Coordinates of C-alpha atoms in Angstrom, one line a residue:
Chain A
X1 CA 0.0 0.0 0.0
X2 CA 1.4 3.3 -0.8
X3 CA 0.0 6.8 0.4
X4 CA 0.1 9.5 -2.0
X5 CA -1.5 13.2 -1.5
X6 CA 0.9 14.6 -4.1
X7 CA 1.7 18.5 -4.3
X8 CA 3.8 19.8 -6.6
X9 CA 4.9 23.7 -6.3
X10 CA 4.7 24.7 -3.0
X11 CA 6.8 27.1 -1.1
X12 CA 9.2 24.1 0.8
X13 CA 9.9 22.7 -2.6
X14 CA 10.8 25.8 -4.8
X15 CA 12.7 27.3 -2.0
X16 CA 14.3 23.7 -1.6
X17 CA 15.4 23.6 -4.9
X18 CA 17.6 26.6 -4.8
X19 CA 19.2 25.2 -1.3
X20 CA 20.1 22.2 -3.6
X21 CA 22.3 25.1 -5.5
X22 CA 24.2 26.0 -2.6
X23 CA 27.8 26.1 -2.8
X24 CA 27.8 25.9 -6.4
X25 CA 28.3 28.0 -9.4
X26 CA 25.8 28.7 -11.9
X27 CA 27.3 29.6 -15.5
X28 CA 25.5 31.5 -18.1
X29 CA 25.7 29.5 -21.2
X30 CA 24.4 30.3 -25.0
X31 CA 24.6 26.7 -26.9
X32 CA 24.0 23.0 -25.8
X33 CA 28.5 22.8 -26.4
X34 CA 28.6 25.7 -23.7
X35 CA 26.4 23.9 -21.2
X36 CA 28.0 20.9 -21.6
X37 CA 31.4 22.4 -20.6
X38 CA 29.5 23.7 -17.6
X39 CA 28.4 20.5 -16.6
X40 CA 31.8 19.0 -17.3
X41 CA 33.4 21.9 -15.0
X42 CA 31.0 21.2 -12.1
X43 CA 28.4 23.9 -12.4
X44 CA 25.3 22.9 -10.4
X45 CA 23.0 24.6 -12.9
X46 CA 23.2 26.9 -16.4
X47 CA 21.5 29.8 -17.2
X48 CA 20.0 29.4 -20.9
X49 CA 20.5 32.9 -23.1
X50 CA 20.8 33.8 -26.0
X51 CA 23.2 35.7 -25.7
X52 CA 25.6 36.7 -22.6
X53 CA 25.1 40.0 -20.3
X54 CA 28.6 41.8 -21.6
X55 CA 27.1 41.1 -25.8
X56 CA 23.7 42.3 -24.0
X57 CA 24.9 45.2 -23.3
X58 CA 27.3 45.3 -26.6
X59 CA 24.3 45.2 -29.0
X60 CA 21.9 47.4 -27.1
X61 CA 17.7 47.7 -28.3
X62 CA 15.2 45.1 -26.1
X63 CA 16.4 42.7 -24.5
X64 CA 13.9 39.4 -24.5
X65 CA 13.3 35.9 -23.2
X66 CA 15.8 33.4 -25.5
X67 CA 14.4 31.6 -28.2
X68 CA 12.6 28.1 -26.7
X69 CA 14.3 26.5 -28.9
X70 CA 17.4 27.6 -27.9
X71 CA 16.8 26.5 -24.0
X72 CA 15.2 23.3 -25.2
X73 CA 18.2 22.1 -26.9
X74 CA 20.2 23.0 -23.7
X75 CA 17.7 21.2 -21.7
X76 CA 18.1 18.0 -23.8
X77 CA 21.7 18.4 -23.9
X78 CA 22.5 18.3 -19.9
X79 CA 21.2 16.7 -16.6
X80 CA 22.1 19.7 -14.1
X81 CA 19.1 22.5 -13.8
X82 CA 18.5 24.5 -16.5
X83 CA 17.6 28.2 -15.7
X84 CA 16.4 31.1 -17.8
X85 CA 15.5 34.7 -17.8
X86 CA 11.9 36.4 -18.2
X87 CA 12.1 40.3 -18.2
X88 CA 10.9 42.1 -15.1
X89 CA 7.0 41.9 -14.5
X90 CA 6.4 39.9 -18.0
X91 CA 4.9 37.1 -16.5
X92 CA 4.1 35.2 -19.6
X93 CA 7.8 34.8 -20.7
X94 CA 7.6 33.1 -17.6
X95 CA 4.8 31.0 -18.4
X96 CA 6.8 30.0 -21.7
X97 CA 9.8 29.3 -19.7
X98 CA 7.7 27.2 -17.0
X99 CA 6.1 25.3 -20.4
X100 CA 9.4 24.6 -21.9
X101 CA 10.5 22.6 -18.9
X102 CA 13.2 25.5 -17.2
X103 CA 13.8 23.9 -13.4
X104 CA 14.1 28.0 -12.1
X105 CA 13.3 31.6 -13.9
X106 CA 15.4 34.4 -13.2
X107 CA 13.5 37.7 -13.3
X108 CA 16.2 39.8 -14.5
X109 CA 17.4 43.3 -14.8
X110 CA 20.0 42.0 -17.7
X111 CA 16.8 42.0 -19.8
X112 CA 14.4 45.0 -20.9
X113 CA 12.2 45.6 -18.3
X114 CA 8.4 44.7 -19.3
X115 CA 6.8 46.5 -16.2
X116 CA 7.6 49.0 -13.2
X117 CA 5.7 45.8 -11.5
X118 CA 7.5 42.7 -10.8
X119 CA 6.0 38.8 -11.6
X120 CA 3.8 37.3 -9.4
X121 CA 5.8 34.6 -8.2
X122 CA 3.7 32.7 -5.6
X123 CA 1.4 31.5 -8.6
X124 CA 3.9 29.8 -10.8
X125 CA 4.4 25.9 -10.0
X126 CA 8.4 26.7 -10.4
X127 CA 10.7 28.8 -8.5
X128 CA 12.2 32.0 -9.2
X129 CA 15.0 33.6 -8.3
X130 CA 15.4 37.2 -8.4
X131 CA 18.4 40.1 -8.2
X132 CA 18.6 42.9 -5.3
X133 CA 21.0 45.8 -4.1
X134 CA 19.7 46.2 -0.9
X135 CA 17.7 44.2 2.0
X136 CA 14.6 46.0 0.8
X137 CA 14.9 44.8 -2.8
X138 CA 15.3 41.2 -1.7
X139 CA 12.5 41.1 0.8
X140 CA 10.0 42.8 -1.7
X141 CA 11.0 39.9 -3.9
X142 CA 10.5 37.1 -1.5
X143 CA 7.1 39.0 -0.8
X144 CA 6.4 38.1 -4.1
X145 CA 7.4 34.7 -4.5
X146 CA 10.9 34.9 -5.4
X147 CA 12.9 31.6 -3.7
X148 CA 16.2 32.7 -4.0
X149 CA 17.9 35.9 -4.1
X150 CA 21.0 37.3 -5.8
X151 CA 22.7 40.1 -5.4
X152 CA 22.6 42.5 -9.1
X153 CA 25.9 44.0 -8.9
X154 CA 26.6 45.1 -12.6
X155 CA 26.4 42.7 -15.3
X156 CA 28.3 41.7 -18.4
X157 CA 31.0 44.5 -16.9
X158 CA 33.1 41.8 -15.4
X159 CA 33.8 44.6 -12.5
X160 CA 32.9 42.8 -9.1
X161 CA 32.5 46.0 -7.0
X162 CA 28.7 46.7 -7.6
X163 CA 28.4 42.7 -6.5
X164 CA 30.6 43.4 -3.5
X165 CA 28.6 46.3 -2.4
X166 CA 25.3 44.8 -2.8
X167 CA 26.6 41.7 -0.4
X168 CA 27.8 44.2 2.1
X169 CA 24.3 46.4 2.1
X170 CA 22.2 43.2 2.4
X171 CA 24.7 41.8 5.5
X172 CA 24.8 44.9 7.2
X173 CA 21.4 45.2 7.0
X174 CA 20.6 42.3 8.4
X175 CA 23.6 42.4 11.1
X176 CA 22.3 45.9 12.4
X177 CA 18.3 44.2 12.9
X178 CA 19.7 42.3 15.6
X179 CA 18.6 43.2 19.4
X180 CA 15.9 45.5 17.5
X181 CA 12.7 45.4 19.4
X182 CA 9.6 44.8 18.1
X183 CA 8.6 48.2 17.5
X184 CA 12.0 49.4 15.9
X185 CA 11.7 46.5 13.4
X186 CA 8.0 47.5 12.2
X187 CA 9.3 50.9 11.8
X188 CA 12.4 50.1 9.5
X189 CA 10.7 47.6 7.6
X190 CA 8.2 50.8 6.9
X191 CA 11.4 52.3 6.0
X192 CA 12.8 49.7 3.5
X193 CA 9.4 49.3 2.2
X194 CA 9.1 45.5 3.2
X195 CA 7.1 42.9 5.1
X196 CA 7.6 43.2 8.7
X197 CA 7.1 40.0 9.2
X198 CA 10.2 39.0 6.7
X199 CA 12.2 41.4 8.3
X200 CA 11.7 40.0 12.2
X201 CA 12.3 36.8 10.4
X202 CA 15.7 38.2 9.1
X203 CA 16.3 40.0 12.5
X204 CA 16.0 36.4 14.0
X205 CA 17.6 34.2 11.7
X206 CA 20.1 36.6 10.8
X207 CA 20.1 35.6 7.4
X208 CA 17.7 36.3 4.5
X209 CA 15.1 33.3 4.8
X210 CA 15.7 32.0 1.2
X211 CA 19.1 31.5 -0.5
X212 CA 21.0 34.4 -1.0
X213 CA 23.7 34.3 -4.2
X214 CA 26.4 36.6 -5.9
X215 CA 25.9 37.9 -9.4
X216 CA 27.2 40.5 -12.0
X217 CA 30.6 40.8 -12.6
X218 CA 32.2 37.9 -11.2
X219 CA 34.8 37.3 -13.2
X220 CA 37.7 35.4 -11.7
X221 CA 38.0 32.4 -9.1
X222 CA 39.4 35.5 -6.8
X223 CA 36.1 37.0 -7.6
X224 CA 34.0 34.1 -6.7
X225 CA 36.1 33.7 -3.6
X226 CA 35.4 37.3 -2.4
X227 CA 31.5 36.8 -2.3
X228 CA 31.9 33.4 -1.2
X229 CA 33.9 35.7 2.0
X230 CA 31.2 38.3 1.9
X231 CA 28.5 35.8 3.0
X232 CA 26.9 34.5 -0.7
X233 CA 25.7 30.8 -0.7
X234 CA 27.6 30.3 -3.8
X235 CA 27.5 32.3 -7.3
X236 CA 26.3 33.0 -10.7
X237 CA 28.7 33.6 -13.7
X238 CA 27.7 35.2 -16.3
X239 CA 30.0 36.5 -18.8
X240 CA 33.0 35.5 -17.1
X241 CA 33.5 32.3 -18.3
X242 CA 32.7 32.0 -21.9
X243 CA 34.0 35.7 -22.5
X244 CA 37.4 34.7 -21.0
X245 CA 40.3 33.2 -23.1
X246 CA 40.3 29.9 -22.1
X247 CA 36.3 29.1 -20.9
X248 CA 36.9 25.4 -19.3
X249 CA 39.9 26.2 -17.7
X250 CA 38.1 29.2 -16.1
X251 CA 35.0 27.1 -15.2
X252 CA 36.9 25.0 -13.5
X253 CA 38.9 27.2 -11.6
X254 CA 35.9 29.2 -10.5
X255 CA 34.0 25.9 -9.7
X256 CA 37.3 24.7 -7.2
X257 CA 37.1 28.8 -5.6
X258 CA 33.8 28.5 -4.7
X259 CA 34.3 25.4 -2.8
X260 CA 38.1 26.5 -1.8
X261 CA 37.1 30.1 -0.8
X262 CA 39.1 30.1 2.4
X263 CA 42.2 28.6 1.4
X264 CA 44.5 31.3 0.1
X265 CA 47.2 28.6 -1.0
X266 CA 44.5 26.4 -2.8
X267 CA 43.0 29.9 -4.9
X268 CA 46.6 30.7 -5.1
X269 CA 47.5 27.1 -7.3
X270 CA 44.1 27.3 -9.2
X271 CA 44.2 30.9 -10.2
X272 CA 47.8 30.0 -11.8
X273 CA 47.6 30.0 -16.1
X274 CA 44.0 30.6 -16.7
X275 CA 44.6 32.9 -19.4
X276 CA 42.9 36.5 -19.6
X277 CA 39.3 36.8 -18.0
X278 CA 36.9 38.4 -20.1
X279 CA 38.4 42.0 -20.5
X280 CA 35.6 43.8 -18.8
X281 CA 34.5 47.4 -18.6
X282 CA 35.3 49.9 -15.2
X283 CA 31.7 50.4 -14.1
X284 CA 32.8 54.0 -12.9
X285 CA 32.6 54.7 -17.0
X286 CA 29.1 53.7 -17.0
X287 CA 26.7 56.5 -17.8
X288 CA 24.0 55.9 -15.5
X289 CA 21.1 55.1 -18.6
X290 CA 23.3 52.5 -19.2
X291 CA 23.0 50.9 -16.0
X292 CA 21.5 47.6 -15.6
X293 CA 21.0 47.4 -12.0
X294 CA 18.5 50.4 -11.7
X295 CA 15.8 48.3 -13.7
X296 CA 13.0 47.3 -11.0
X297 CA 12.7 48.5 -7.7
Chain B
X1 CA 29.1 12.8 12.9
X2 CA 30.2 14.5 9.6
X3 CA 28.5 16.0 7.2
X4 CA 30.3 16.0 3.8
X5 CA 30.0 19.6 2.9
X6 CA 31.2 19.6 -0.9
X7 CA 27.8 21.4 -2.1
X8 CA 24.2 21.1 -1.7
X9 CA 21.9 21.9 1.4
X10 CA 24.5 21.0 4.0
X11 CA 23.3 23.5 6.5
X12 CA 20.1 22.3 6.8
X13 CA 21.5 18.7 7.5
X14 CA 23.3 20.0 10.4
X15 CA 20.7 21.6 11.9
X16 CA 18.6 18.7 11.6
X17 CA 21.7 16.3 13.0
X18 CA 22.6 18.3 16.2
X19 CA 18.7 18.1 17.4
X20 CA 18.9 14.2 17.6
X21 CA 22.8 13.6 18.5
X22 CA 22.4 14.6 22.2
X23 CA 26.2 15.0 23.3
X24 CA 27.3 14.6 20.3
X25 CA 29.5 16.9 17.8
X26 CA 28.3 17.2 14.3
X27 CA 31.3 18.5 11.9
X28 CA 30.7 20.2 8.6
X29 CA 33.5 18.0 6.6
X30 CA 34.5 19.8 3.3
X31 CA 38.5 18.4 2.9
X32 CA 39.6 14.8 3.4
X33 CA 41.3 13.9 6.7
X34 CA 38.1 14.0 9.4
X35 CA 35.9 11.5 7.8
X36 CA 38.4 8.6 9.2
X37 CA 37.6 9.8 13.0
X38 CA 33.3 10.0 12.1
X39 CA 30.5 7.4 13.6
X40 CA 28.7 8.1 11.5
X41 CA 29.2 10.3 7.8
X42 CA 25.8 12.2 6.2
X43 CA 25.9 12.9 2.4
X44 CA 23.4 16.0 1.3
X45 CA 21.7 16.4 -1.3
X46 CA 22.9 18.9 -4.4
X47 CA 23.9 18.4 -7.8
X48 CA 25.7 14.9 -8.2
X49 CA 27.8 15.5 -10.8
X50 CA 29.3 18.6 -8.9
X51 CA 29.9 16.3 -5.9
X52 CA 31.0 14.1 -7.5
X53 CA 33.3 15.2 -9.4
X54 CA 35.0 17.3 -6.0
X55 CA 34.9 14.6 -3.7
X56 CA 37.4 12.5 -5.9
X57 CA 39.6 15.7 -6.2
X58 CA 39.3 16.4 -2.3
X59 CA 40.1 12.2 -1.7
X60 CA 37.1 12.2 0.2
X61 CA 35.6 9.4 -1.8
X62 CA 38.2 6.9 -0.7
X63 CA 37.3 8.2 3.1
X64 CA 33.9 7.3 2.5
X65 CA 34.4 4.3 1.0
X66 CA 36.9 2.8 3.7
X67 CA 33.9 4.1 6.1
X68 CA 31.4 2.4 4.6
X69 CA 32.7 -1.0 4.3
X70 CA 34.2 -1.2 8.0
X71 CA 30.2 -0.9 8.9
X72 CA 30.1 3.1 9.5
X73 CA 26.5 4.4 9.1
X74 CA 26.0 6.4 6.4
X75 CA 22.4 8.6 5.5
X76 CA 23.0 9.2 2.3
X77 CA 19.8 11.8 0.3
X78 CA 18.9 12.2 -2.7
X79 CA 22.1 13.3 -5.0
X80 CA 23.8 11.7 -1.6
X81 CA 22.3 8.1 -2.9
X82 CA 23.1 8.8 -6.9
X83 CA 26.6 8.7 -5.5
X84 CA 26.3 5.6 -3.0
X85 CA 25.0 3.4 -5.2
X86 CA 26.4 0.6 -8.0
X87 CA 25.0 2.0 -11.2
X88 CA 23.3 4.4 -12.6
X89 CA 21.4 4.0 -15.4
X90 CA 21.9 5.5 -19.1
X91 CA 24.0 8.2 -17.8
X92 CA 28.5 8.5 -17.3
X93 CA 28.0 11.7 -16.2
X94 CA 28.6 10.5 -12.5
X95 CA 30.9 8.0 -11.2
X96 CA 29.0 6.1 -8.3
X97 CA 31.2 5.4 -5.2
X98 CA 29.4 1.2 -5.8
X99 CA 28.8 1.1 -2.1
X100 CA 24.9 0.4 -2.1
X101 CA 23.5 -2.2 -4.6
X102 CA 21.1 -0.6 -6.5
X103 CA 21.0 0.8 -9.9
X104 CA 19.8 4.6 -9.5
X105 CA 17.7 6.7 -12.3
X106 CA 18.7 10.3 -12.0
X107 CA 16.1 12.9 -11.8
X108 CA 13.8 9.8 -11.9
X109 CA 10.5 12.1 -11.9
X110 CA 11.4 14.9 -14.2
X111 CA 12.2 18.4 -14.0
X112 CA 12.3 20.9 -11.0
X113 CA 8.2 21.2 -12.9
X114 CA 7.4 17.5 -11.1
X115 CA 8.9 17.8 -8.1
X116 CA 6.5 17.0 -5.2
X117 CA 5.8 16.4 -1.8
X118 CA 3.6 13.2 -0.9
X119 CA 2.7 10.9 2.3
X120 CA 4.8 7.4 2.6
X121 CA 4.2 4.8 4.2
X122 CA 7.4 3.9 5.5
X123 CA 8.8 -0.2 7.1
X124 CA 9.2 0.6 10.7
X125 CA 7.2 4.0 10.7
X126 CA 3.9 3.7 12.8
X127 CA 2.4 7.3 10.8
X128 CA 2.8 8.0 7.5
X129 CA 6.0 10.3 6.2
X130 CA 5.8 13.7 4.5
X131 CA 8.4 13.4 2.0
X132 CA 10.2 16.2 0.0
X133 CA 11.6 15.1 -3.7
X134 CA 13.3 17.3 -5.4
X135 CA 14.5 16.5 -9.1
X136 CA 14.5 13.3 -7.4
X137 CA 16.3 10.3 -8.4
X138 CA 14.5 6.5 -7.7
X139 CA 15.9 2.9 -7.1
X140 CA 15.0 1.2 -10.0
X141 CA 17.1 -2.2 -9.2
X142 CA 17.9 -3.5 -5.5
X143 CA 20.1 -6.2 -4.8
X144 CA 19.4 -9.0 -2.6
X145 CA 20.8 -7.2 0.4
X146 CA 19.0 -4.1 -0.1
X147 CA 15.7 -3.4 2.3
X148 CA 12.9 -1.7 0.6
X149 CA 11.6 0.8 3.4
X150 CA 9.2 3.1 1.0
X151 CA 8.0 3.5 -2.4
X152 CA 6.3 6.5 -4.0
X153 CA 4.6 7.0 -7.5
X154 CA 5.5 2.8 -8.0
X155 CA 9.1 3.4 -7.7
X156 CA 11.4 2.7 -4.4
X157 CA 12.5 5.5 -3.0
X158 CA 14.1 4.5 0.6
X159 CA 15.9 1.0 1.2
X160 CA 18.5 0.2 3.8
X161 CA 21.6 -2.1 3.3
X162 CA 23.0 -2.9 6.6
X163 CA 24.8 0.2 7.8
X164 CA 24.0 2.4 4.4
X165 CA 20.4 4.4 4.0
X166 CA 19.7 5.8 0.8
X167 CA 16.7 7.9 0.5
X168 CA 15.5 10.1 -2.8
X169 CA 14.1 12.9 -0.7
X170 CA 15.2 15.1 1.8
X171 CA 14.3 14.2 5.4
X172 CA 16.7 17.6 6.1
X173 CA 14.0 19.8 4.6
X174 CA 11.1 19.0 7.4
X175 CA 10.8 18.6 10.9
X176 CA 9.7 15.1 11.0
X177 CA 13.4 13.9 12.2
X178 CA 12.3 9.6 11.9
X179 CA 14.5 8.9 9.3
X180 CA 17.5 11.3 11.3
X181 CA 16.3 9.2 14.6
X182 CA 16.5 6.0 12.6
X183 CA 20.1 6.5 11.1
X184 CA 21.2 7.7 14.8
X185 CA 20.3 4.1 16.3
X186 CA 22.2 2.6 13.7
X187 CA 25.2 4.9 14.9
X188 CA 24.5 4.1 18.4
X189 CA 24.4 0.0 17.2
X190 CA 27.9 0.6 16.0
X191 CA 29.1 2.0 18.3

């Protein structure tokens, strides 16, 4: 006899999946070859595009969902997830992605926005994960479903910093919630313009209460190491590795920094010979329109 | 008790250890070297290929392998029992440690689209289990030493051989702590 009373989408499940991610790297990847390298690296999951965030950015106009196609051949091409990206607030990209078999949607500032309003995640069956600057950001997201966070920074610049100080905001944020009393924590989260019940859940956990990555402009092992430091669960790449000289050397390397993130000797030997990383752009030469990380709220 | 903390929800498994240990110290084991002193060695869940392929660079997989076969207890969940077990079927991608005698299908139920939670009715287990699969793998051949202890959807999804527990879900995820209670009284057995 077997008892059943099957549910499929609910909260403990999307938001399980993304702990399944933790302490791994997630790689952006444009054909089935490029995922399969991933995979072959050790990345716990790809992000299907159709292009990367620094050509994004290169070729300018709207940014879109890929082409199904595209993320169906990478699908049938690999056995780790398979992510993808809907533009903020178009919830039927999403509903493509969710058809096409994606295991997680990002919601992402690298595409064109669609709305001022972000998806409604808490309907979908899969999870979505979902960028932020500040603790705000990320608790406005979870509000709406999101089951995994990451932090914006800037990307396709390959320039860590903006990921670096997004970390640091959403840490501090948390750190300076503890021995708040009741009262103090309803007023902030008035102030950050989130739940208050997320953010006494924060003050008490001292964490965010979903899993928290590092994205835009990780570019180096050193650079995956850093966030790793700085408190991320583990780390998205997105044009770092197939916009460097030498993409499976680089995977690799950034796969073992993640893992070896406190072993200076260990970062030192795996860092050695990788070839250039993708060249990048200083993102203290961006003009502000061209910022990605301003797109939602 | 170690944890092998390569990747995957390793956190949560800790948590979930040091509420049925009592005195004892849980370590979160991510280089080779501490699994040798362990009663008893917990592999998470996460991607198995990942895990897999950093536990033979770390030499962790000989650890576990030498632990296993002088009769320490090993939980192993859900990409934790892709890499006990003999085989896997149709897929290279990841080199089993052949501990456990089953032949494993990866992500046995589909994408992250199927997952589900469902009721089990588990050998030994007076109420049923609220189970959590996620991209789940199933047992889809046991060997004569293996113990069925639950099926779901018509496949086996927990089984026991001797001092090895391999179970597609995630008993880390809930608070129900049987399976953690169970795998602790195989420790104390040992021991």
């Amino acid at each position: 006899m077997e008892l059943e009373n099957l549910r499929f989408g609910t909260e403990l499940l999307k938001r399980g999946f993304a702990k399944m991610q933790k302490g791994g790297v997630i790689m952006d990847v444009t054909t089935p070859e490029q995922a399969i390298i991933a995979e072959e690296a050790g990345a716990v999951a790809v992000m299907a595009l159709h292009a990367v965030p620094a050509d994004i950015r290169k070729m300018g106009g709207v940014a879109r969902m890929a082409d199904p196609a595209i993320i169906e051949d990478i699908i049938n091409s690999v056995t780790i997830p398979v992510m993808a990206k809907a533009r903020i607030g178009h919830f039927v990209e999403a509903r493509i992605l969710e058809a096409v078999g994606v295991d997680m949607v990002d919601e992402s500032e690298v595409l064109t926005p669609a709305d001022e309003f972000h998806i409604e995640k808490a309907k979908f069956t899969i999870p979505f994960v979902c960028g932020a600057r500040d603790l705000g950001e990320a608790l406005r997201r979870i509000s709406e479903g999101a089951a995994m966070i990451r932090t914006k920074g800037e990307a396709g610049t390959g320039d860590v910093s903006q990921a670096v100080l997004h970390m640091k905001k959403i840490m501090g944020q948390i750190r300076s919630l503890r021995g708040m009393n009741e009262e103090e924590l309803v007023r902030e989260a008035r102030k950050i313009e989130a739940s208050a019940e997320l953010v006494a859940e924060c003050a008490r956990i001292q964490r965010l209460p979903v899993v928290n990555f590092a994205a835009g402009g990780v570019a180096t092992p050193a650079d995956a190491a850093l966030m790793m430091h700085l408190g991320a669960d583990g780390v998205f790449v997105g044009s770092g590795i197939f916009k460097s000289e030498n993409p499976r050397s680089m995977a690799v390397a950034i796969v073992e920094a993640v893992h070896n993130y406190d072993d200076p000797a260990t970062l030192a030997r795996i860092s050695k010979g990788l070839g250039s990383p993708m060249k990048g752009i200083d993102v203290g030469t961006i003009q502000e329109a061209e910022a990605l990380q301003t797109r939602g709220w | 008790m170690g944890v092998v903390a390569i990747q995957g929800d390793v956190s949560e498994h800790v948590l979930a250890l040091k509420r049925v240990v009592g005195q004892g110290e849980v370590l979160v084991v991510r280089k080779a070297g501490v699994l040798p002193q362990c009663d008893g060695i917990v592999l998470p869940g996460g991607e198995s290929t990942t895990i897999s392929k950093m536990m033979s660079h770390s030499g962790m997989d000989g650890e576990i392998r030498d632990a296993a076969l002088s009769g320490v207890p090993i939980m192993a969940t859900c990409a934790g029992l892709v890499l006990i077990s003999r085989e896997i079927e149709g897929d290279d991608r990841v080199r089993p440690l052949g501990l456990m005698d089953v032949t494993i299908g990866r992500n046995a139920f589909g994408s992250q689209r199927e997952s589900f939670e469902a009721d089990l009715e588990v050998k030994g287990f007076d109420e049923p289990y609220r189970a959590v699969f996620i991209r789940a793998p199933c047992i889809v051949r046991c060997g004569q030493e293996v113990e069925v202890l639950a099926r779901a959807r018509d496949s086996v999804v927990a089984a026991r051989q001797g001092n090895l527990f391999g179970l597609a879900f995630h008993p880390e995820l809930t608070d129900d702590l049987r399976f953690h209670n169970m795998f602790m009284e195989a420790v104390a057995d040992v021991l």
